[in-house]
Coordinates of C-alpha atoms and ligand atoms in Angstrom, one line a residue:
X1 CA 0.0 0.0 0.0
X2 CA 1.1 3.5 -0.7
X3 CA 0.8 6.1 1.7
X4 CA -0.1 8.7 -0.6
X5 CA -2.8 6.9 -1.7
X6 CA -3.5 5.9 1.7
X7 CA -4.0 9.4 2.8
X8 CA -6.6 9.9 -0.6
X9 CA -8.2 7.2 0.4
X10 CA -8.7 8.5 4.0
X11 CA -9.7 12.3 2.9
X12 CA -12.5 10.2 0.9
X13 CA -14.2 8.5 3.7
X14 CA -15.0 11.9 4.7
X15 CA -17.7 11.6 1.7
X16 CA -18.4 8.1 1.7
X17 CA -21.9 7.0 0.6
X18 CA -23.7 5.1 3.1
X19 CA -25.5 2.4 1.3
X20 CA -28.7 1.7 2.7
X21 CA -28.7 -1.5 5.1
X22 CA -31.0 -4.4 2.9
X23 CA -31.5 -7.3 4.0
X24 CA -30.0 -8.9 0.7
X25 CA -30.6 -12.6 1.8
X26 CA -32.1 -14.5 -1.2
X27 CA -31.2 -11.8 -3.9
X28 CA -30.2 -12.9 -7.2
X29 CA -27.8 -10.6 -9.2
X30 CA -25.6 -11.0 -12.3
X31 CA -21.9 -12.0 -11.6
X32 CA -18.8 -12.6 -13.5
X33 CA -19.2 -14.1 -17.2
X34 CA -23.5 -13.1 -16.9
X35 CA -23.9 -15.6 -14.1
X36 CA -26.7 -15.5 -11.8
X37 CA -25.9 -16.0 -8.3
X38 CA -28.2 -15.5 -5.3
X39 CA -27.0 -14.8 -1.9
X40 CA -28.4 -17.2 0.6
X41 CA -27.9 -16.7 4.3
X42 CA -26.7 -20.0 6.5
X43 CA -29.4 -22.5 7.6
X44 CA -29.4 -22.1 11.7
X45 CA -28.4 -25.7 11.8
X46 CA -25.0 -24.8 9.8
X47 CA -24.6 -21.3 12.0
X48 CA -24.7 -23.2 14.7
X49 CA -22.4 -26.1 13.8
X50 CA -19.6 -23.5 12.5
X51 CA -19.6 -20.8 14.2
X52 CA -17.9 -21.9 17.1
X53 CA -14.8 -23.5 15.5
X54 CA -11.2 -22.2 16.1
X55 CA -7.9 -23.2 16.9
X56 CA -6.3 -20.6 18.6
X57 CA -3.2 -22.9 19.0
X58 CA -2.2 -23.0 14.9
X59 CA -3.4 -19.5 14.6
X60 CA -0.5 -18.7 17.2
X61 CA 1.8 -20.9 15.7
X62 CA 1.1 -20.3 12.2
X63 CA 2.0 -16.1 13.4
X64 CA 4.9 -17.0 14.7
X65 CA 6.2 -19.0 11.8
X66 CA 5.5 -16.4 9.5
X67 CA 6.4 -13.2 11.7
X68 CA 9.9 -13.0 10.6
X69 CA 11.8 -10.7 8.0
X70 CA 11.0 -11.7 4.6
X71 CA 12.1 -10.0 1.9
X72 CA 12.1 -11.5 -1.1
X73 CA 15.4 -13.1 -1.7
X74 CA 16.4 -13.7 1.8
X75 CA 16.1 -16.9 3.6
X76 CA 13.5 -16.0 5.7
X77 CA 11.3 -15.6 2.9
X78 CA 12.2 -19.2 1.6
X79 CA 11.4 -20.5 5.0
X80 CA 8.0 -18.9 5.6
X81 CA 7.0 -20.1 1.5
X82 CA 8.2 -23.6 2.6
X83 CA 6.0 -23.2 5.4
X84 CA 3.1 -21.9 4.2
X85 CA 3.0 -24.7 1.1
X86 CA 3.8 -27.5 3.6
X87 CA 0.8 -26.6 5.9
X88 CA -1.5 -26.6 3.2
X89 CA 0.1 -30.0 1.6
X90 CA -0.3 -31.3 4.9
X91 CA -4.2 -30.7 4.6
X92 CA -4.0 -31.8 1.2
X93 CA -4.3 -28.5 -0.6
X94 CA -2.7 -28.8 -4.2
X95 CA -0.1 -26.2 -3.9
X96 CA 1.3 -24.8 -6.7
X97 CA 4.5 -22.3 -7.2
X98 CA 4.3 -19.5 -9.6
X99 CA 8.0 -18.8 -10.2
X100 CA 9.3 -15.6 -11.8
X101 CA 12.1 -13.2 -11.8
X102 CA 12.5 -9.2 -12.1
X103 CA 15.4 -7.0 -11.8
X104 CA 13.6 -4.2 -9.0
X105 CA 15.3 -0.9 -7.5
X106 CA 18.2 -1.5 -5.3
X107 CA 18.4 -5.3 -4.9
X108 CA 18.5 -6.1 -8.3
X109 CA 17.5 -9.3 -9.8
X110 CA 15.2 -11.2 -7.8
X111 CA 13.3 -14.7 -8.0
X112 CA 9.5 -14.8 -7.0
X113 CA 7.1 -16.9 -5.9
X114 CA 3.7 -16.4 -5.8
X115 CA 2.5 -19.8 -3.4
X116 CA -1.1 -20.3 -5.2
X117 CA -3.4 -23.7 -3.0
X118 CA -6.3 -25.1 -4.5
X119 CA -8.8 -27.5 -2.4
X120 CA -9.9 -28.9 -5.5
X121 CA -7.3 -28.1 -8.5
X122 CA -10.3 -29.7 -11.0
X123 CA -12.8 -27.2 -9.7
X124 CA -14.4 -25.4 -12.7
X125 CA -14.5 -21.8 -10.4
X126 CA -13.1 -20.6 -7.5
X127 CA -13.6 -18.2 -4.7
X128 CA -10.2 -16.9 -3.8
X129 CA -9.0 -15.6 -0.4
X130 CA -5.7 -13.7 -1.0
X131 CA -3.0 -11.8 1.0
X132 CA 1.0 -11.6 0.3
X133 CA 3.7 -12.9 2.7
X134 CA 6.6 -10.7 1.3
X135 CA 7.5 -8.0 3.8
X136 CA 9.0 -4.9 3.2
X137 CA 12.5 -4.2 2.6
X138 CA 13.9 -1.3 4.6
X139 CA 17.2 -0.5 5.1
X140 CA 17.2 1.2 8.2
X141 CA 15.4 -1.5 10.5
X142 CA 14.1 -4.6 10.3
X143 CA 10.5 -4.9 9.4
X144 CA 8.3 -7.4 10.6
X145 CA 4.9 -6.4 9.2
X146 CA 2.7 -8.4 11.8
X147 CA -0.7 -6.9 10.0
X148 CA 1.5 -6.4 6.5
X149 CA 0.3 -9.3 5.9
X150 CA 1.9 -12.2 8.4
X151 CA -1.5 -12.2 10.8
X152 CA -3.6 -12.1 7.1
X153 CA -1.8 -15.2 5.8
X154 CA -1.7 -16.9 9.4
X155 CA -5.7 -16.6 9.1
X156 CA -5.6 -18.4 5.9
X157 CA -3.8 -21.1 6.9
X158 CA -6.3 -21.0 10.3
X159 CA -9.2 -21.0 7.8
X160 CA -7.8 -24.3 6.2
X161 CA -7.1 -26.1 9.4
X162 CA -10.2 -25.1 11.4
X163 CA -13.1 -25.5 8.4
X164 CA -11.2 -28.8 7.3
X165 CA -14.2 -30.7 7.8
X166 CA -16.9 -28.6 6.5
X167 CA -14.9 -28.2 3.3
X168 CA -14.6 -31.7 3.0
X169 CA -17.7 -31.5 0.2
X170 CA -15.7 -28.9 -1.9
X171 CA -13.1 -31.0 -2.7
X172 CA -15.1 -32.6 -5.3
X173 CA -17.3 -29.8 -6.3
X174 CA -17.2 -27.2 -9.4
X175 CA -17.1 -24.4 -7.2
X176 CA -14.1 -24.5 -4.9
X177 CA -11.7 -22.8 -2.7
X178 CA -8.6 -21.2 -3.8
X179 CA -5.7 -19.4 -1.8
X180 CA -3.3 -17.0 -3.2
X181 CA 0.1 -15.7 -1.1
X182 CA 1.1 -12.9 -3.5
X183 CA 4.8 -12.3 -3.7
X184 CA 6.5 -8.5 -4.4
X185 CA 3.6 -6.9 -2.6
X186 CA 5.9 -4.2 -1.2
X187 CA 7.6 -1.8 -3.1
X188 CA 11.4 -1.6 -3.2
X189 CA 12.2 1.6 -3.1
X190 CA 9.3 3.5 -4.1
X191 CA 5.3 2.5 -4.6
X192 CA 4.6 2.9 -8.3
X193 CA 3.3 1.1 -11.2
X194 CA 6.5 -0.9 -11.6
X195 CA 7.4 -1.0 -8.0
X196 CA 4.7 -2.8 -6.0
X197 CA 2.3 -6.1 -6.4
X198 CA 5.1 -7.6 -8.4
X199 CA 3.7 -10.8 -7.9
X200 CA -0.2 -9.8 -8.4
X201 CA 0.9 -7.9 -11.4
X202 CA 2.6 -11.1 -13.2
X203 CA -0.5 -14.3 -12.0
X204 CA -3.0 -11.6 -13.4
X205 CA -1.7 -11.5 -16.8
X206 CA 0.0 -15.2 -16.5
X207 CA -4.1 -15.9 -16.4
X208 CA -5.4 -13.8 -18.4
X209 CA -3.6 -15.4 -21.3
X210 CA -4.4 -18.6 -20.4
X211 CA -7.8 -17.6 -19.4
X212 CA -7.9 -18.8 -15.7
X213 CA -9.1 -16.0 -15.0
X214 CA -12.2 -16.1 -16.4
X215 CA -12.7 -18.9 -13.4
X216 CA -12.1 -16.4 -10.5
X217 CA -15.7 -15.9 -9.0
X218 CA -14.5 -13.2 -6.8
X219 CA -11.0 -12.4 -5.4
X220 CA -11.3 -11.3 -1.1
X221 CA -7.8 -9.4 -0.6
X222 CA -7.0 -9.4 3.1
X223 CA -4.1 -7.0 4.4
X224 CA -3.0 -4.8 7.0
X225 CA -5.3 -6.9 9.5
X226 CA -4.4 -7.6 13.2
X227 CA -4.5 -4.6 15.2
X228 CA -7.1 -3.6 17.3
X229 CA -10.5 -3.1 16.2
X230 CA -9.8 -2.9 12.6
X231 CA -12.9 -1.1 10.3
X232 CA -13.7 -2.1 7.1
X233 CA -14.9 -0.5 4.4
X234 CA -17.1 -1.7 1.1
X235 CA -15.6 -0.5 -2.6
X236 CA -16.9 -2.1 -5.2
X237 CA -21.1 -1.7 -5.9
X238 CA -20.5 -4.9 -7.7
X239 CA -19.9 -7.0 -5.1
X240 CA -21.9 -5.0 -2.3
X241 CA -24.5 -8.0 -1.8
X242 CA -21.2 -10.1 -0.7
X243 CA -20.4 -7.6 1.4
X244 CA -23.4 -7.1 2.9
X245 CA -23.3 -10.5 3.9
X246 CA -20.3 -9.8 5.9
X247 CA -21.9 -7.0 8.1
X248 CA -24.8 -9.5 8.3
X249 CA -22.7 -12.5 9.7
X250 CA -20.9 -10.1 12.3
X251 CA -24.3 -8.8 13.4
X252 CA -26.1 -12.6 13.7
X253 CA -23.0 -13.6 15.2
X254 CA -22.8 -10.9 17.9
X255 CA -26.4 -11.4 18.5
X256 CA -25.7 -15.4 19.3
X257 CA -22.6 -13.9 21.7
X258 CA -20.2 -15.5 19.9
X259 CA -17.6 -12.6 19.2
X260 CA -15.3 -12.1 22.3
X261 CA -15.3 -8.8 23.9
X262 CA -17.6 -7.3 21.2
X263 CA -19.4 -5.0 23.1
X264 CA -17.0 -2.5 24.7
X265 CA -17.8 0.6 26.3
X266 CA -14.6 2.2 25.1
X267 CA -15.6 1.9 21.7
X268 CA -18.4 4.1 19.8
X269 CA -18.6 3.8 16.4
X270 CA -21.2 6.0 14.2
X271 CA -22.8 2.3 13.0
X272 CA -23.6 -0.5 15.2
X273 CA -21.2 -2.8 13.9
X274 CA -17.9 -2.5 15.0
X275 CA -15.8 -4.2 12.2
X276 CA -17.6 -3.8 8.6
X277 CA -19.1 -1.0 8.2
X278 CA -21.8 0.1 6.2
X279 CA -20.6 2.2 3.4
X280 CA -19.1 2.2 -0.5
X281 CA -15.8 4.1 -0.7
X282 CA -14.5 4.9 -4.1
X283 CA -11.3 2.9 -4.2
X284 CA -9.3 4.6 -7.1
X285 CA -6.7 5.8 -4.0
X286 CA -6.5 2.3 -2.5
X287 CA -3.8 0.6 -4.2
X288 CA -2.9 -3.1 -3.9
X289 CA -2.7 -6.4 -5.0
X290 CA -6.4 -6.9 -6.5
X291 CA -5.4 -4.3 -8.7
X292 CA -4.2 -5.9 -11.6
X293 CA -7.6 -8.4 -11.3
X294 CA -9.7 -5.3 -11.0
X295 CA -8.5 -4.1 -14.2
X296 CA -9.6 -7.3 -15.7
X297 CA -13.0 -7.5 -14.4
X298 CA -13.0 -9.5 -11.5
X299 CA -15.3 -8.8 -8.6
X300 CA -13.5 -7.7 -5.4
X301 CA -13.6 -7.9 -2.2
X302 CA -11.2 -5.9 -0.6
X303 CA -10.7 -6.4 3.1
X304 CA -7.8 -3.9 4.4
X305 CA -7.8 -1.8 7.7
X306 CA -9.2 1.8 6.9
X307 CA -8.0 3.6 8.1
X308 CA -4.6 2.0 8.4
X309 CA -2.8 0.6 11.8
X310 CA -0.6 3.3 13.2
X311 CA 1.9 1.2 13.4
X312 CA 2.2 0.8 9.7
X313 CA 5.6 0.3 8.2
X314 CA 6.9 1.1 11.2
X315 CA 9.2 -1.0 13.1
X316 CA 6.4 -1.3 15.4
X317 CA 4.1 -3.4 13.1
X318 CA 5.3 -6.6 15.3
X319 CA 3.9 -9.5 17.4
X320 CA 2.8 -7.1 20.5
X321 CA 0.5 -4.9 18.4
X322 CA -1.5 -8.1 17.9
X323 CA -5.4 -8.1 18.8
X324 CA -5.8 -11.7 19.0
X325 CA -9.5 -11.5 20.3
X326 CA -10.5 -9.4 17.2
X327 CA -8.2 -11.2 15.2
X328 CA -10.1 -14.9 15.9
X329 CA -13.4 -12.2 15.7
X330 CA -12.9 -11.3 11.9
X331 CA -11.1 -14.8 11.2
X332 CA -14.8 -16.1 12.6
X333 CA -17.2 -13.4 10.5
X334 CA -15.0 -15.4 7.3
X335 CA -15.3 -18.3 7.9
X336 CA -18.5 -18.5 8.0
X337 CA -18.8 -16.1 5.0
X338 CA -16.5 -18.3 3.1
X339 CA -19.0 -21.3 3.9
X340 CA -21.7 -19.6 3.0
X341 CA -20.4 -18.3 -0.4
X342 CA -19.5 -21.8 -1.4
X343 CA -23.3 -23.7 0.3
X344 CA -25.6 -20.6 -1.8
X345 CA -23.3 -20.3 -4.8
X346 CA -22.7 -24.2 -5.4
X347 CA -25.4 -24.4 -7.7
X348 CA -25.8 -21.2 -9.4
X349 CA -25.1 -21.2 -13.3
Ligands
ZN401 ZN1 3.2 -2.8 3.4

């Protein structure tokens, strides 16, 4: 992310639009390639049976095997890939390495690897949950970027591990899951069009020519997640009924007490929910990795802090600015909304 367009980005939630709060369940609108999909809230049963699934342990471990320097290049970059592809093996993800190289501004030629895990690599579309695990180079200090993106991909990996059985059924299906860890996130020297999402920048076209891409249901970017009561924000009108699903799942599951240390006296926010909020930002000033999809038509969901931690690109992004409670909060308002994409969209065509 840029900070420039960071700061745009902020000046323009001062005239945000406040989309009207529907109740979108069972609404049918036209997705990628003229599809029809209909958004279809969770049976209680399947609320019921999810929602209180986590494994705090892995989502700790995972963290702390990622939350190390990783610039591309170095070793511990090479060690968190490895790790990252051997978890999901070990769930028996097919895990596939897009390898590439680019000569960048000040270190020169470098190899990446974008680390792309399918659940079901025969799947005819996918809904893809993406974040990168490259961390910034700076030559000053070393960065750890805890919410830029280690605690992102950690909850990725969490996902995997704690839905394992209730994804059992998508190994099989048309529609599956898909995770991407984008390398060259981070500019080198300085964010610009050829100095940023290095990795994003080369899978977008890599598909696009051999039209992959046209299988991407819907691409859900997390970054710069973590902190403490993070906000979020929706962009794109396209994909507002998913969206909307998202501030519906973190209401029905604060209603059914199940997000720890939700209510808090300390906290008043203009909305009632606490993490996504009800409004469509124009996201021209928020740059990232769903760019390059973006530009090739397909629907985003773009799930980054707004406004950004404090602590961001600062030496300070590290393991004690970790929320864990609101971390395992948003991890559990995905989850479900990851289930529920994949139970109401498994049929549509
Ligand atoms: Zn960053």
């Amino acid at each position: 992310m840029s900070l420039l367009k960071a700061y745009f980005a902020l000046l323009f939630l001062l005239c945000v639009n406040v989309f009207a709060k529907k109740d979108v369940n069972g609404d049918f609108y036209v997705g990628r390639n003229q599809m029809i999909y209909r958004t279809e809230e969770l049976s209680q049963e399947k609320f019921l049976a999810y929602s209180p699934l986590s494994n705090g342990t892995h989502l700790r471990e995972a963290v702390k095997n990622i939350l190390v320097p990783r610039v591309v290049g170095s070793a511990g970059h090479t060690m968190v890939r490895d790790y990252i592809a051997s978890d999901l093996r070990d769930l028996n993800w097919n895990v596939e390495i897009d390898k590439f190289h680019e000569t960048v501004p000040i270190l020169g030629k470098l190899h990446f690897h974008n680390i792309i895990a399918r659940l079901n690599p025969d799947a005819e579309r996918y809904l893809v949950l993406a974040c990168h695990y490259d961390s910034k180079y700076f030559e000053e200090f070393e960065f750890l970027g805890a919410t830029d993106s280690a605690v992102p991909c950690a909850m990725l990996l969490n996902m995997a591990h704690v839905l394992q059985e209730a994804l059992e059924p998508f190994r099989n299906s048309k529609l599956s899951l898909m995770f991407i860890f984008f390398d060259g996130e981070e500019a080198f020297k300085e964010w610009g069009p050829n100095d940023s999402i290095y990795g994003a920048r080369h899978l977008a076209k890599r598909w696009e020519d051999d039209g992959t891409i046209n299988r991407l249901d819907m691409l859900v970017l997390l970054d710069l997640i973590g902190a403490a009561d993070p906000t979020f924000y929706n962009f794109f009108p396209n994909t507002e009924a998913w969206y909307s699903r998202l501030i519906s799942l973190e209401e029905r599951l604060s209603n059914a007490d199940m997000l720890d240390h939700y209510i808090s006296n300390g906290i008043s926010r203009q909305y009632p929910n606490r993490y996504f909020q009800p409004n469509t930002m124009r996201s021209s000033f928020v740059e990232d990795d769903h760019i390059p999809f973006l530009k090739r038509n397909v629907p985003i969901l773009h799930l980054i802090t707004l406004p950004f931690p404090s602590v961001w690109h600062t030496k300070d992004d590290n393991e004690s600015i970790i929320d864990y409670l609101a971390t395992e909060n948003i991890a559990r308002i995905l989850r479900l909304f990851i289930m529920e994409y994949l139970l109401s969209s498994q049929h549509s065509e």
